Short mmCIF file of N, CA and C and ligand atoms in Angstrom, two decimals:
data_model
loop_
_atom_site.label_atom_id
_atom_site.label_comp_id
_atom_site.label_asym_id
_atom_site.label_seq_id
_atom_site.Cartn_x
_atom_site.Cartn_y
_atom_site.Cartn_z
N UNK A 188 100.08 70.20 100.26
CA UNK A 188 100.96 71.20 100.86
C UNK A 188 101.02 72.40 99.93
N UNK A 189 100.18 73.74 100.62
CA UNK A 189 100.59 74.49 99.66
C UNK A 189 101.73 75.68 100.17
N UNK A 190 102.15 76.40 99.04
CA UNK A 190 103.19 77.27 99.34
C UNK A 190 102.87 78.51 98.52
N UNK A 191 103.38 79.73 99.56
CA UNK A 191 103.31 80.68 98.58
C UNK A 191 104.26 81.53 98.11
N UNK A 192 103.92 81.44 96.87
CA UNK A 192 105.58 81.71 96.13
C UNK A 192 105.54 83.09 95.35
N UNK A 193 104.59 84.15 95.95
CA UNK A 193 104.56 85.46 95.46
C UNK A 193 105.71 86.51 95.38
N UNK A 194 106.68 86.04 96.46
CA UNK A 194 108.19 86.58 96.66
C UNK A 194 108.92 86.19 95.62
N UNK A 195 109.31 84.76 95.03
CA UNK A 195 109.69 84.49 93.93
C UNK A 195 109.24 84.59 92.74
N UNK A 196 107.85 84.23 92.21
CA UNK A 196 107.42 83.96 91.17
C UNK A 196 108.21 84.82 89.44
N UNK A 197 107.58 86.19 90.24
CA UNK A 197 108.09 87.21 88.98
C UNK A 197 110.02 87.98 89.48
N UNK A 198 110.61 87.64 90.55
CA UNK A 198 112.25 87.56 90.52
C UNK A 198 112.95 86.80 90.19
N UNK A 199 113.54 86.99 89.33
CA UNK A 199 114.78 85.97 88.66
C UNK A 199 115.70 86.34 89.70
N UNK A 200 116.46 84.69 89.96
CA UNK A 200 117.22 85.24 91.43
C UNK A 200 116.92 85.12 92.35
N UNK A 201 115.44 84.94 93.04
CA UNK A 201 114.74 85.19 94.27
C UNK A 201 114.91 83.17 94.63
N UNK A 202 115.13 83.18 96.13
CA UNK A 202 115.01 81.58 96.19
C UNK A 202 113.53 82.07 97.14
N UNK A 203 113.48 80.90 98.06
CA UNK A 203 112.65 80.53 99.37
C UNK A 203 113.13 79.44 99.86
N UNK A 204 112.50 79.31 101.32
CA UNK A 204 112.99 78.17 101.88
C UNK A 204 111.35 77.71 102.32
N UNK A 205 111.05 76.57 101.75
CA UNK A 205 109.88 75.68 102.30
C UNK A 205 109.55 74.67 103.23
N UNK A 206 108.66 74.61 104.27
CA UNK A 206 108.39 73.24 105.03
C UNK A 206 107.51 73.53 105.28
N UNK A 207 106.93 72.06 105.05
CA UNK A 207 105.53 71.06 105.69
C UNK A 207 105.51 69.81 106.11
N UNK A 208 104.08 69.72 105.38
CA UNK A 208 104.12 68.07 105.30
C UNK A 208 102.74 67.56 104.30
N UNK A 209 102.96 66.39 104.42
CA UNK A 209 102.24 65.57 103.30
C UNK A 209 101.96 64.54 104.08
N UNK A 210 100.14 64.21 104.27
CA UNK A 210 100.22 62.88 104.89
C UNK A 210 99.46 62.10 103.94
N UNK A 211 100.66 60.87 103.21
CA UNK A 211 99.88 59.56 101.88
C UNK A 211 99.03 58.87 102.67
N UNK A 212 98.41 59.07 104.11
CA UNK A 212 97.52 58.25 104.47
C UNK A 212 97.98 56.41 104.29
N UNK A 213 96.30 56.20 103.92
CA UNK A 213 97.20 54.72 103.97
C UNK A 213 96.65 53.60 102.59
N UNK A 214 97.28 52.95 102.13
CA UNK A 214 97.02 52.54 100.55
C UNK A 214 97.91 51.47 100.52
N UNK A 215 97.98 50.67 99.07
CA UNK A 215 98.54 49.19 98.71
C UNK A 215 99.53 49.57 97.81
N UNK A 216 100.57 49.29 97.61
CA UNK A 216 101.44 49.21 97.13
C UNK A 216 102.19 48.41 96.90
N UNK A 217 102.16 47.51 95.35
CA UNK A 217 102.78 45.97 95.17
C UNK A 217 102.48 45.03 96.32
N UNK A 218 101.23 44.88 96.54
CA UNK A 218 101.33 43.86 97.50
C UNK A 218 100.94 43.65 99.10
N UNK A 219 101.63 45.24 99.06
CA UNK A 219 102.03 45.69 100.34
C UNK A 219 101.26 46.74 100.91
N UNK A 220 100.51 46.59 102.44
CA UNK A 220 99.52 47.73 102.61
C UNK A 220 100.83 48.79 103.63
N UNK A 221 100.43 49.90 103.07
CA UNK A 221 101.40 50.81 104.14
C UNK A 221 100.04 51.84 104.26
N UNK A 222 100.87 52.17 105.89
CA UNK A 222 100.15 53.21 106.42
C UNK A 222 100.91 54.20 107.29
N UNK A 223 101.09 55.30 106.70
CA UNK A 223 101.49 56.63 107.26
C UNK A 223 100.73 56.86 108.42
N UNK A 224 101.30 57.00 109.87
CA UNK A 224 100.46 57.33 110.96
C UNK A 224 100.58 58.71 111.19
N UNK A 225 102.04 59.25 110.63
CA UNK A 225 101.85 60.78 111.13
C UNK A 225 102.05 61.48 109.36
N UNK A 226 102.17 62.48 109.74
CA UNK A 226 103.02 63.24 107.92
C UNK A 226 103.86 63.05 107.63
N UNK A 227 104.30 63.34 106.75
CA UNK A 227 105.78 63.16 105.84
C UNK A 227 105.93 64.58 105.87
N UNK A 228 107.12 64.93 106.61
CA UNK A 228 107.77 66.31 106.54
C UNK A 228 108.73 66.44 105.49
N UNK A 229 108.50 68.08 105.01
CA UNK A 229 109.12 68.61 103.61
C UNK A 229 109.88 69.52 104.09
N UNK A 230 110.81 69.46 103.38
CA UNK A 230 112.04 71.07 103.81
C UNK A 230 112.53 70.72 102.45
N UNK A 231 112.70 72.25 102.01
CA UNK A 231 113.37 72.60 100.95
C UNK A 231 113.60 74.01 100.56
N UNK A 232 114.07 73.77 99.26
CA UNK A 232 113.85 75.63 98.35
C UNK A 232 113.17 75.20 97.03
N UNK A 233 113.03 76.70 96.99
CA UNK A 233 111.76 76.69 95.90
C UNK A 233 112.91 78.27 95.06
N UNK A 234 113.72 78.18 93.70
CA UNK A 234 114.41 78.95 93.33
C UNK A 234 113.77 79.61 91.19
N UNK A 235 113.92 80.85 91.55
CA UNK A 235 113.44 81.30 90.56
C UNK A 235 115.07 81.30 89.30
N UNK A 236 115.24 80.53 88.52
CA UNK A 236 116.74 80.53 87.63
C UNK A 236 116.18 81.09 86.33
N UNK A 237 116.48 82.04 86.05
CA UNK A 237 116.51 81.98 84.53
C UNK A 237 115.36 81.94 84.10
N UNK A 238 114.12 81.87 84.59
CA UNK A 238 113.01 81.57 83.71
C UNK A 238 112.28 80.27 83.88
N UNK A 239 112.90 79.38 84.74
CA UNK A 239 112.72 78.27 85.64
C UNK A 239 112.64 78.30 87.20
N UNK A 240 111.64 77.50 87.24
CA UNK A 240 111.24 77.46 89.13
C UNK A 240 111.81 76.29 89.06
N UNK A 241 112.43 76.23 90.22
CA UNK A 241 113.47 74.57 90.12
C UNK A 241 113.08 74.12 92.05
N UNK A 242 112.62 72.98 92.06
CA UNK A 242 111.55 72.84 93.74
C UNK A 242 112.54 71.86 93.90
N UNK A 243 112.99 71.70 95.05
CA UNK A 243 113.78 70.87 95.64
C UNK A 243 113.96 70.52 96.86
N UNK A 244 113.32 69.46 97.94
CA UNK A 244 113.09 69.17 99.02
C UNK A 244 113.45 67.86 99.67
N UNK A 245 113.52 67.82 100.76
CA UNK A 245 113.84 66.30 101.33
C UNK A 245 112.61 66.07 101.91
N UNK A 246 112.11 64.59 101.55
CA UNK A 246 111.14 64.18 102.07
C UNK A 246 111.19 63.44 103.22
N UNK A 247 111.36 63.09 104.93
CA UNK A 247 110.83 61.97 105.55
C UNK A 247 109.73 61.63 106.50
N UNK A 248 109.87 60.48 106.38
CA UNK A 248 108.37 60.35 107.09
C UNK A 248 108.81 58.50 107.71
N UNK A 249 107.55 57.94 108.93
CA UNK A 249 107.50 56.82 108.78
C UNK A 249 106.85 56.09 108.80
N UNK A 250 106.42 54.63 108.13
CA UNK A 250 105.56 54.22 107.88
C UNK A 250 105.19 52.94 108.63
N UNK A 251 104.31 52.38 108.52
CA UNK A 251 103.89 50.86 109.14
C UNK A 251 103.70 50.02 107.71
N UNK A 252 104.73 48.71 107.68
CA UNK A 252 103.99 47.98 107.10
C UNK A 252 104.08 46.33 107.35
N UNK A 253 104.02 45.22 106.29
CA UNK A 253 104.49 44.08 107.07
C UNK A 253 106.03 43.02 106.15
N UNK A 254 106.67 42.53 106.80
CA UNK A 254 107.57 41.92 106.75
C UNK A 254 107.21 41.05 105.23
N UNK A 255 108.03 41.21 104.36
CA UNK A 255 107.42 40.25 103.46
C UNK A 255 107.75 38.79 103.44
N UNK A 256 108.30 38.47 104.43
CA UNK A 256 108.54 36.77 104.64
C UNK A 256 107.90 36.62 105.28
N UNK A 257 107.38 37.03 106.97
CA UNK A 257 107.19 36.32 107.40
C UNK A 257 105.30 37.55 108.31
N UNK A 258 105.49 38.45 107.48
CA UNK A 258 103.45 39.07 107.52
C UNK A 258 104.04 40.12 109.04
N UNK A 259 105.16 40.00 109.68
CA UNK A 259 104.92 40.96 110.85
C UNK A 259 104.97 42.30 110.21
N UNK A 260 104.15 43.06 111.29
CA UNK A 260 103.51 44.92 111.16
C UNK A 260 105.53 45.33 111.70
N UNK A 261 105.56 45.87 110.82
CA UNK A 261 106.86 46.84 111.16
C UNK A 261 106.96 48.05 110.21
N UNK A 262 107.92 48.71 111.43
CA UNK A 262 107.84 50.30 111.31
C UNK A 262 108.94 50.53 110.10
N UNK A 263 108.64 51.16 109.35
CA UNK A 263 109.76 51.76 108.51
C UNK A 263 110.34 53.11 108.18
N UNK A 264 111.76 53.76 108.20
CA UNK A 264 111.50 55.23 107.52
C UNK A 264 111.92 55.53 106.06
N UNK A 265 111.39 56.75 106.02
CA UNK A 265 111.92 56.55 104.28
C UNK A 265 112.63 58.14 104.24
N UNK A 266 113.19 58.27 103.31
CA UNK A 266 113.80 59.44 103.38
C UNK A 266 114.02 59.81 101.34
N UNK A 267 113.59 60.59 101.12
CA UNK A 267 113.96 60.77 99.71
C UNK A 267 113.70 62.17 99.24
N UNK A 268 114.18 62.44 97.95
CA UNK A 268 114.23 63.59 97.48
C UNK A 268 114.30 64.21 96.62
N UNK A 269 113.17 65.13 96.41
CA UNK A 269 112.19 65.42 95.50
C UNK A 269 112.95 66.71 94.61
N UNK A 270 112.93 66.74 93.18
CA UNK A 270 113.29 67.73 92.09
C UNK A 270 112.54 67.79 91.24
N UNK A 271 111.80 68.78 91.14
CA UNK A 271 111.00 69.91 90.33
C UNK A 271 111.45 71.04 89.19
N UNK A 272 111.51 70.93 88.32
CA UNK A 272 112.10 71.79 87.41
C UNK A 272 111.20 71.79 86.59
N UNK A 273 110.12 73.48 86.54
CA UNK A 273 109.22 73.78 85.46
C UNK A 273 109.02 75.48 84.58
N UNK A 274 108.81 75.94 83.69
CA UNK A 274 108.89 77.22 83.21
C UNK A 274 108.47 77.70 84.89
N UNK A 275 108.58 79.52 84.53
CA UNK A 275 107.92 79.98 85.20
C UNK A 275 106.22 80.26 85.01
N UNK A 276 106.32 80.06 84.09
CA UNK A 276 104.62 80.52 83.90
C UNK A 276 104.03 79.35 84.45
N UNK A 277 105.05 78.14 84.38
CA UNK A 277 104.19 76.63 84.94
C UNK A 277 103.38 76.22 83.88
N UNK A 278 103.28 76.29 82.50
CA UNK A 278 103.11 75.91 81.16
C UNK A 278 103.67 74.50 80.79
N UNK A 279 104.67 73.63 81.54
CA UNK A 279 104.74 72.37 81.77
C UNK A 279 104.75 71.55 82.33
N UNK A 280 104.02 72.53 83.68
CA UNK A 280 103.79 71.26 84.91
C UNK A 280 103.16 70.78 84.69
N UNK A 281 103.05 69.21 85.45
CA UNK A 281 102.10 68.23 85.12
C UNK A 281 100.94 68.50 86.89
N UNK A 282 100.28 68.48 85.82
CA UNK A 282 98.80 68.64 86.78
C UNK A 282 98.42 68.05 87.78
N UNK A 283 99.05 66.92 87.96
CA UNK A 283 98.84 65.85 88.65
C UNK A 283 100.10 65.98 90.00
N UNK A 284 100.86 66.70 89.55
CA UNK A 284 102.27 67.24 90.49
C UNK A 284 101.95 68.31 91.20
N UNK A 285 102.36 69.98 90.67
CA UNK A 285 101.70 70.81 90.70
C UNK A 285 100.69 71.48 90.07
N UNK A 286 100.36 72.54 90.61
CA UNK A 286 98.95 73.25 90.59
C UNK A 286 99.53 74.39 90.97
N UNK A 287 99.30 75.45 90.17
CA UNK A 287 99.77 77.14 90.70
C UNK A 287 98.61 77.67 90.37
N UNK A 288 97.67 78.09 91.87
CA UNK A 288 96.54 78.67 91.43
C UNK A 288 97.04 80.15 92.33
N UNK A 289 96.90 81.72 91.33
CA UNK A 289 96.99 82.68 91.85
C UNK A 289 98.93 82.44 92.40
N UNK A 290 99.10 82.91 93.50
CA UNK A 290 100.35 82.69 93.74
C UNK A 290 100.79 81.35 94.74
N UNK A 291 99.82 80.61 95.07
CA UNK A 291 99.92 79.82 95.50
C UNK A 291 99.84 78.50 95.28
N UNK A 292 100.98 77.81 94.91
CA UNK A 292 101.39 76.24 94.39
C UNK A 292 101.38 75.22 95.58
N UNK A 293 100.42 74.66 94.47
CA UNK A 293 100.02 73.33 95.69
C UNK A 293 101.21 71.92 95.05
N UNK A 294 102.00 71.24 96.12
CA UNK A 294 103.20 70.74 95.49
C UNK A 294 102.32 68.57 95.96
N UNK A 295 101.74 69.01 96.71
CA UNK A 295 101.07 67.68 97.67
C UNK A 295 101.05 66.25 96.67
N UNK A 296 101.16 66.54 95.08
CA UNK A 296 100.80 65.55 94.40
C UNK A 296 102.45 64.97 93.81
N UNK A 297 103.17 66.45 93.89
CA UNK A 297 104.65 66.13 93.46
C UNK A 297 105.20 65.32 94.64
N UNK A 298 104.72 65.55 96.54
CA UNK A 298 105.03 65.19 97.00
C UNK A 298 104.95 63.53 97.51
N UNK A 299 103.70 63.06 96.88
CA UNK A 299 103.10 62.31 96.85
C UNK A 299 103.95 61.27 95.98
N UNK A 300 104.00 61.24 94.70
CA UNK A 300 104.66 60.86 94.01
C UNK A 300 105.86 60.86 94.20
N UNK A 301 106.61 61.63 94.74
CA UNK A 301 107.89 61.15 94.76
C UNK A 301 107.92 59.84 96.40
N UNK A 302 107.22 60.25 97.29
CA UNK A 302 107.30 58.70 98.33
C UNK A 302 106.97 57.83 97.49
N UNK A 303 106.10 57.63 96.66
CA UNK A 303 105.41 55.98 96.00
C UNK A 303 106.81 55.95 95.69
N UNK A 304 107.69 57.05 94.60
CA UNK A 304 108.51 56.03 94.06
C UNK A 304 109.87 55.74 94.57
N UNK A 305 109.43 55.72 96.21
CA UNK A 305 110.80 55.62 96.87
C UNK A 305 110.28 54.69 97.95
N UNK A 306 109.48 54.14 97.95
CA UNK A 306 108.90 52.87 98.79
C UNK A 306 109.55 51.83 98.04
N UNK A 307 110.12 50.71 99.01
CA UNK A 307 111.06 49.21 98.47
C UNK A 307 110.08 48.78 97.83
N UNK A 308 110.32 47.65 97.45
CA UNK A 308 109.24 46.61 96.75
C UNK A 308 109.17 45.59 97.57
N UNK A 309 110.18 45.28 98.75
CA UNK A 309 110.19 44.55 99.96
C UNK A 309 110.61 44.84 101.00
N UNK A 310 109.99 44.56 102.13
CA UNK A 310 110.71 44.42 104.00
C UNK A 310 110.77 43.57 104.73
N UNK A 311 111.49 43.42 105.03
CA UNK A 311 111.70 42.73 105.83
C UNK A 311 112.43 42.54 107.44
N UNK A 312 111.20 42.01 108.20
CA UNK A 312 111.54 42.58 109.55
C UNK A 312 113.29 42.12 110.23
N UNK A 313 113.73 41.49 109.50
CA UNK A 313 115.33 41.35 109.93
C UNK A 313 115.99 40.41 108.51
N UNK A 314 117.57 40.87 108.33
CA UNK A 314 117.79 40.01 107.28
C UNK A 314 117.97 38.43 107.58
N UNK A 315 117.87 38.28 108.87
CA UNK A 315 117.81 36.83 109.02
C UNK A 315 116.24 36.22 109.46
N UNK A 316 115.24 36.85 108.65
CA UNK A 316 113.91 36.49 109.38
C UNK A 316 113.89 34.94 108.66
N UNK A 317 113.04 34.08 108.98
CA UNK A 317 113.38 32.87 108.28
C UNK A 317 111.85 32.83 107.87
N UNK A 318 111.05 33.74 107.68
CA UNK A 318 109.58 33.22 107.27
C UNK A 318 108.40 32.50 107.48
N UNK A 319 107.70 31.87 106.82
CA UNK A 319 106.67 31.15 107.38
C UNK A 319 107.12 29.87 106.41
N UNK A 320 106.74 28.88 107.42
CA UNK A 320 106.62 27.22 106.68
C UNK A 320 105.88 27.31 105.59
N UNK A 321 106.22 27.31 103.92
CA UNK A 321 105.17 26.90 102.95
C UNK A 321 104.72 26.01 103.15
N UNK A 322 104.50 24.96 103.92
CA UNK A 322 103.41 23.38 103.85
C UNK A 322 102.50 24.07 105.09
N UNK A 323 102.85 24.48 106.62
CA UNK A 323 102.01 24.55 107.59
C UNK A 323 102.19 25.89 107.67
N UNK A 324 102.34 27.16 107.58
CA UNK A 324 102.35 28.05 107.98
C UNK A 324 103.03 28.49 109.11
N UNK A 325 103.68 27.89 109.91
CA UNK A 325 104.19 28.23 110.99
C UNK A 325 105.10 29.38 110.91
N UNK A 326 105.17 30.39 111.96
CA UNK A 326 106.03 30.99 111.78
C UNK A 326 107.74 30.60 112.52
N UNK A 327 108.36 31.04 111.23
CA UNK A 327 109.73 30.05 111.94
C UNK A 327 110.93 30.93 112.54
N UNK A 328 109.95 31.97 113.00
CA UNK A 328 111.13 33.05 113.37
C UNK A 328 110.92 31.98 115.06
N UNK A 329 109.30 31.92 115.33
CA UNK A 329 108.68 31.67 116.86
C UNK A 329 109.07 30.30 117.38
N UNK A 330 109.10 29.80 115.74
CA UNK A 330 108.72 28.08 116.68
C UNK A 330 109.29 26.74 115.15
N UNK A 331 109.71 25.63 115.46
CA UNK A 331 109.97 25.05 114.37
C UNK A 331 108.82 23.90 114.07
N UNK A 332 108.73 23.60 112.99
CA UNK A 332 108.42 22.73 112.34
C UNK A 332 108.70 21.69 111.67
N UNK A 333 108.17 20.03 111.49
CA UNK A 333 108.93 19.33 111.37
C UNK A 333 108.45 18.97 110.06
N UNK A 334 108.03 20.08 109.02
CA UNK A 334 107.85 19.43 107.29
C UNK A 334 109.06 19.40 106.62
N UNK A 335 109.07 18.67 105.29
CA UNK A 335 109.86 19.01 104.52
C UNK A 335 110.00 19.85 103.30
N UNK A 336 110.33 21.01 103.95
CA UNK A 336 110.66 22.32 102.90
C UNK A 336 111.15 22.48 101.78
N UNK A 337 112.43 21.61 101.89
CA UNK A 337 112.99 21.22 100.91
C UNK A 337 112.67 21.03 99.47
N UNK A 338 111.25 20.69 99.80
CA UNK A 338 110.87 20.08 97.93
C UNK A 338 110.46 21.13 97.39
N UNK A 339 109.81 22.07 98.95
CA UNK A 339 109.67 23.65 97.47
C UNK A 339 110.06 24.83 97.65
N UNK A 340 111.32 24.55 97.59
CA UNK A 340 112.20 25.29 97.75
C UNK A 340 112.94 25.12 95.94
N UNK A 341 112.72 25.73 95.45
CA UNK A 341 112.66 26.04 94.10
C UNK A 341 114.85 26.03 93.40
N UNK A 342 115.50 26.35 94.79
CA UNK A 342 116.27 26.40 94.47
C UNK A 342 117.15 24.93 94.69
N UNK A 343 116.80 24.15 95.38
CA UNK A 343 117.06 22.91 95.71
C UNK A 343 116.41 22.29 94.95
N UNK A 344 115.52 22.34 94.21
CA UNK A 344 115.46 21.47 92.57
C UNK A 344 116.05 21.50 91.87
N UNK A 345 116.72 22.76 91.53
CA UNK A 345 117.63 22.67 90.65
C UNK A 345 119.13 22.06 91.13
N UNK A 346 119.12 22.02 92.24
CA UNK A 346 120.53 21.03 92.61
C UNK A 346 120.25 19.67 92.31
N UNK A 347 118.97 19.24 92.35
CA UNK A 347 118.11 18.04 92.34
C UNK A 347 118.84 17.46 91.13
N UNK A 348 118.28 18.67 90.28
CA UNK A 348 118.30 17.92 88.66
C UNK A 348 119.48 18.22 88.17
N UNK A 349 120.29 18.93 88.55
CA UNK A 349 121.88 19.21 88.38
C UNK A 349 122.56 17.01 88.81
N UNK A 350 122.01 16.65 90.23
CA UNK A 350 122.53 16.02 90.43
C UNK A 350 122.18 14.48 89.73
N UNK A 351 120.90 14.72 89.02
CA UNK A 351 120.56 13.56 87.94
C UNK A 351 120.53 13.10 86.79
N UNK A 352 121.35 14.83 86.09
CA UNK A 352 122.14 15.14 84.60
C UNK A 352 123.43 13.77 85.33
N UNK A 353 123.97 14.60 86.45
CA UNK A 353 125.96 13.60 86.42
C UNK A 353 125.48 12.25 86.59
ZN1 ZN B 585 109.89 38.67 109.04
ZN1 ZN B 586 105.77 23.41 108.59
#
């Protein structure tokens, strides 16, 4: 996403108001494959303070991914929000964020980075999903199964051995 910030750059004082979008496509993350089907829309300002460009936007977008109990494809949104604070000359941006080539700052990597680090580390398609059977796989949202779960179920051992200390 680039922007052009020739109105601000050299005014102290000067804001802007920015929108786009950013599409992260589609990639793994802990585990987890997500895939952006449309863009991630940006709105923000972009403000010249003092000698500082200070970028500040709301990011949302939504994604596809799968349930981590029980593997179903579900939709998710994310919503987060992105702060940028660098000289004006841009002498400490990180390269990998922005890029100010001529008057035009490309933000796509700041934008980028800030969804990774606002993606859960889990989903789950309902808080009562009940998962898949660890012995048969079944899924136990659909249908039951008649194993016994119990033994690995990690937290019921320890009641186990709680109950063979008394
Ligand atoms: Zn589920
Ligand atoms: Zn089973």
């Amino acid at each position: 996403m680039k922007v052009n910030i020739a109105s601000i750059l050299k005014n102290e004082g000067a804001s802007m108001n920015i929108s786009g979008s950013v599409n992260p496509g589609e990639f793994d993350f802990m585990g987890s494959k997500i895939t952006f089907t449309s863009p991630a829309l940006v709105t923000g300002t972009i403000v010249n303070i003092g000698g500082t460009i200070e970028i500040s936007a709301v990011i949302t977008g939504e994604f596809l991914t799968q349930c981590s109990r029980c593997g179903k494809e579900i939709s998710q949104s994310l919503s987060a929000e992105l702060f940028e604070s660098v000289e004006n000359d841009f002498s400490d941006a990180d390269p990998e964020c922005l890029v100010l080539s001529g008057n035009t700052l490309d933000i796509t990597g700041a934008v980028e980075a800030c969804i990774f680090g606002n993606i859960p580390l889990k989903f789950l398609c309902s808080e009562e999903c009940k998962g898949l059977c660890p012995v048969c796989g079944t899924n136990l949202n659909e249908n039951e199964c008649n194993c016994d779960t119990r033994v690995y179920d990690p937290r019921f051992a320890i009641f186990r051995n709680l109950q063979k200390e008394v």
